[in-house]
Amino acid sequence: MSIMTHAPKTHNRSTRNSPFTKLGATVAVATLALTACGDESSNGSAETGDLDTEFLTIATGGSSGVYYQVGATFSDLLSDELGSDSTVQATGASAENINLLTDGGAELAITMGDANVQALEGTGPFEGEPRDGLMAVAALYPNTVQVVASASSDIESIEDLSGKNVAVGDVGSGVELNAQTILDAYDMTYDDINADYLDYAEATDQMANGHIDAAFVTAGVPNPALTELSTSTDFNVLTIDGDARDKLLENDYFIETTIPGGTYQQEEDVETVGVVNHLMISSELSEDAAYDITRVFFDNLDAIHNSNAAAEDISLEEATEGLTVPLHPGAARYLEENGVDVSGHVAGEED
């Protein structure tokens, strides 16, 4: 099944389901690993560094994506409220962001939950090189897998992608990781398509020009690049359902979700899957620094919400829902002070 789109329409906010019950084992292992690394403070918290908030780089994603818009808004807030020399960096998104975070190239980053799991386990783009010390400020909003195909391509299902020119995201990005996993659920691989490694802006430009037939866009809903595309190009939004969806949901990090009818002017909801985004933070930042960063983020949620419609799903109440890595102790302190139950989510926390 596919849904034809024509022109953009106002975003309908939807409620996400939490995958945390399935992710408990992953988070517990990560928490124990952080406890084992280095000395612990007297209260049992994981060891953190002593960096302050003077210089803060936020690794995001492509400049046309939601990550960048959220990151740019947050960067301005950090500069205004903490006096930080804060910059936002356009990147290939999740995998690159984790590398920047763990290699000291960024203090903050936005990532997808599946990339975090792969980094912890040393799989996918982190094969044989697991990343230690991953910490989060909070869970954000769900990234929705949106597979779109030009109306002229006659593609109406994931299986119809066979033999077509398909944009799968930047190499090593969360989008590209999702594309591989989605295809696998349909017993397909890159060998079945003509894969093109393009970010959102490039993919939609190429689709508008007729150079590609379809694109994987794992992002908040609505995605700005797709909204722009729908003003000039008719495209179908492909469903992910049935046995393939069930297979995908066996992965800890996927959740059931839909693209609401009217998002890109399609009349019906489109079934698909999603992954919860995370605001990540370097373990080299001190507890007080992490506390202040978390405070600025949640004390200014109206501004964050206004950065993009997808960000409207971010809330203090759901800050721990779907976490795939533990919270930085400083972030946990702020959340707990503001009524969020952080038990079982804190780096270095002892059962």
Coordinates of C-alpha atoms in Angstrom, one line a residue, residues 90-297:
A90 CA 26.4 19.7 10.5
T91 CA 27.4 16.0 10.2
G92 CA 26.4 12.6 8.7
A93 CA 24.4 12.2 11.9
S94 CA 24.3 9.3 14.4
A95 CA 27.3 7.2 13.8
E96 CA 29.6 10.1 13.1
N97 CA 28.1 12.0 16.1
I98 CA 29.0 9.1 18.4
N99 CA 32.6 9.1 17.1
L100 CA 32.9 12.8 17.6
L101 CA 31.5 12.5 21.1
T102 CA 33.8 9.7 22.1
D103 CA 36.9 11.1 20.3
G104 CA 36.6 14.6 21.9
G105 CA 35.3 16.4 18.8
A106 CA 32.0 17.3 20.4
E107 CA 30.5 17.7 23.8
L108 CA 26.9 17.2 22.8
A109 CA 25.3 15.2 20.1
I110 CA 21.9 14.0 18.8
T111 CA 21.7 10.3 17.9
M112 CA 19.3 7.5 17.2
G113 CA 18.8 4.8 19.8
D114 CA 19.8 2.0 17.4
A115 CA 23.1 3.6 16.7
N116 CA 23.7 3.9 20.5
V117 CA 23.1 0.1 20.9
Q118 CA 25.4 -0.7 18.0
A119 CA 28.1 1.5 19.5
L120 CA 27.8 -0.2 22.9
E121 CA 27.9 -3.7 21.4
G122 CA 30.6 -3.0 18.8
T123 CA 28.4 -3.9 15.8
G124 CA 27.4 -2.2 12.5
P125 CA 29.7 0.8 11.8
F126 CA 31.4 0.1 15.2
E127 CA 32.2 -3.5 14.4
G128 CA 34.9 -4.7 16.8
E129 CA 35.3 -1.2 18.3
P130 CA 32.6 -0.8 21.0
R131 CA 32.3 2.7 22.5
D132 CA 32.5 3.1 26.3
G133 CA 31.2 5.8 28.5
L134 CA 28.1 6.8 26.4
M135 CA 25.8 9.0 28.4
A136 CA 22.6 10.9 27.7
V137 CA 20.9 14.1 28.7
A138 CA 17.5 12.8 27.8
A139 CA 15.4 10.9 25.3
L140 CA 13.9 13.3 22.8
Y141 CA 11.3 12.5 20.1
P142 CA 10.8 9.5 17.9
N143 CA 12.5 9.5 14.5
T144 CA 10.0 8.0 12.1
V145 CA 11.2 5.8 9.1
Q146 CA 9.7 7.5 6.1
V147 CA 10.3 5.7 2.8
V148 CA 9.1 7.9 -0.1
A149 CA 9.0 7.2 -3.8
S150 CA 8.2 9.5 -6.7
A151 CA 4.7 9.0 -8.1
S152 CA 6.2 8.5 -11.6
S153 CA 8.3 5.6 -10.4
D154 CA 5.4 3.2 -10.0
I155 CA 6.8 2.2 -6.6
E156 CA 4.0 1.3 -4.2
S157 CA 5.8 -1.0 -1.7
I158 CA 9.2 -1.7 -0.2
E159 CA 9.5 -4.7 -2.5
D160 CA 9.0 -2.4 -5.5
L161 CA 12.3 -0.8 -4.7
S162 CA 14.1 -3.7 -6.4
G163 CA 16.1 -2.4 -9.4
K164 CA 15.4 1.2 -8.6
N165 CA 17.6 4.2 -7.8
V166 CA 17.2 4.6 -4.0
A167 CA 18.8 7.2 -1.7
V168 CA 19.8 5.5 1.6
G169 CA 21.3 8.4 3.6
D170 CA 24.9 9.4 4.2
V171 CA 27.4 6.5 4.7
G172 CA 27.2 5.3 8.3
S173 CA 24.3 7.6 9.2
G174 CA 21.4 6.4 11.3
V175 CA 19.3 6.6 8.2
E176 CA 21.7 4.3 6.3
L177 CA 21.7 1.9 9.2
N178 CA 17.9 1.9 9.1
A179 CA 17.8 1.4 5.4
Q180 CA 19.9 -1.8 5.6
T181 CA 17.7 -3.1 8.5
I182 CA 14.4 -2.3 6.7
L183 CA 15.6 -4.0 3.5
D184 CA 16.7 -7.0 5.4
A185 CA 13.3 -7.4 7.0
Y186 CA 12.0 -7.7 3.4
D187 CA 14.7 -10.2 2.5
M188 CA 16.4 -7.6 0.4
T189 CA 19.9 -6.1 0.4
Y190 CA 21.7 -3.3 -1.4
D191 CA 22.4 -5.8 -4.2
D192 CA 18.7 -5.5 -5.0
I193 CA 18.7 -1.8 -5.5
N194 CA 20.9 1.0 -6.9
A195 CA 21.9 2.6 -3.6
D196 CA 22.9 6.2 -3.6
Y197 CA 24.4 7.7 -0.4
L198 CA 22.6 11.1 -0.2
D199 CA 21.5 13.2 2.7
Y200 CA 17.9 14.5 2.9
A201 CA 18.5 17.7 0.9
E202 CA 20.4 15.9 -1.8
A203 CA 17.9 13.1 -1.9
T204 CA 14.9 15.3 -2.3
D205 CA 16.7 17.5 -4.9
Q206 CA 17.6 14.4 -6.9
M207 CA 14.0 13.1 -6.7
A208 CA 12.6 16.4 -7.8
N209 CA 15.0 16.3 -10.8
G210 CA 14.0 12.7 -11.6
H211 CA 17.5 11.2 -10.9
I212 CA 16.4 8.9 -8.1
D213 CA 13.2 7.0 -7.6
A214 CA 12.9 6.7 -3.8
A215 CA 14.5 7.7 -0.6
F216 CA 14.8 6.6 3.0
V217 CA 14.3 9.5 5.4
T218 CA 14.4 8.5 9.1
A219 CA 13.6 11.8 10.8
G220 CA 11.0 13.6 12.8
V221 CA 7.6 14.2 11.3
P222 CA 7.3 16.4 9.3
N223 CA 10.7 16.4 7.7
P224 CA 11.5 19.9 6.3
A225 CA 13.1 18.5 3.1
L226 CA 10.0 16.3 2.4
T227 CA 7.7 19.2 3.2
E228 CA 9.5 21.3 0.6
L229 CA 9.5 18.4 -1.9
S230 CA 5.8 18.0 -1.6
T231 CA 5.3 21.6 -2.9
S232 CA 6.6 20.6 -6.3
T233 CA 6.7 16.8 -6.7
D234 CA 4.1 14.1 -6.1
F235 CA 5.4 11.2 -4.1
N236 CA 4.1 8.1 -2.4
V237 CA 4.7 7.3 1.3
L238 CA 5.3 3.5 1.6
T239 CA 4.0 1.5 4.5
I240 CA 6.1 -0.8 6.6
D241 CA 3.7 -3.4 8.0
G242 CA 2.9 -7.1 8.3
D243 CA 5.6 -9.7 8.9
A244 CA 8.4 -7.3 8.0
R245 CA 7.2 -4.8 10.7
D246 CA 6.9 -7.7 13.2
K247 CA 10.5 -8.7 12.4
L248 CA 11.8 -5.2 12.8
L249 CA 10.0 -4.9 16.2
E250 CA 12.1 -7.8 17.4
N251 CA 15.0 -5.3 17.6
D252 CA 15.1 -3.6 20.9
Y253 CA 15.3 -0.1 19.5
F254 CA 12.4 0.0 17.1
I255 CA 8.9 1.1 18.1
E256 CA 5.6 1.1 16.3
T257 CA 4.5 4.4 14.9
T258 CA 2.5 6.1 12.1
I259 CA 2.9 9.0 9.8
P260 CA -0.3 10.9 10.5
G261 CA -2.7 11.6 7.7
G262 CA -2.2 15.1 6.3
T263 CA 1.5 15.3 7.2
Y264 CA 2.4 15.6 3.5
Q265 CA -1.2 16.0 2.4
Q266 CA -1.8 12.2 2.3
E267 CA -5.3 11.4 3.5
E268 CA -4.6 8.3 5.6
D269 CA -2.2 7.4 8.4
V270 CA 0.8 5.3 7.2
E271 CA 2.0 2.5 9.3
T272 CA 5.8 2.4 9.9
V273 CA 8.4 2.1 12.6
G274 CA 10.5 4.6 14.5
V275 CA 13.5 5.0 16.7
V276 CA 13.8 7.3 19.7
N277 CA 16.3 10.1 19.4
H278 CA 18.7 10.9 22.2
L279 CA 20.5 14.1 23.3
M280 CA 23.9 12.7 24.2
I281 CA 26.6 14.3 26.3
S282 CA 30.3 13.7 26.8
S283 CA 31.3 11.9 30.0
E284 CA 34.2 14.4 30.2
L285 CA 31.8 17.1 31.3
S286 CA 31.4 17.6 35.0
E287 CA 28.3 16.8 36.9
D288 CA 27.6 20.5 37.4
A289 CA 28.1 21.3 33.7
A290 CA 25.7 18.5 32.7
Y291 CA 23.2 19.8 35.2
D292 CA 23.3 23.3 33.8
I293 CA 23.1 22.0 30.2
T294 CA 20.0 19.9 31.1
R295 CA 18.5 22.9 32.9
V296 CA 18.9 25.2 29.9
F297 CA 17.3 22.6 27.6

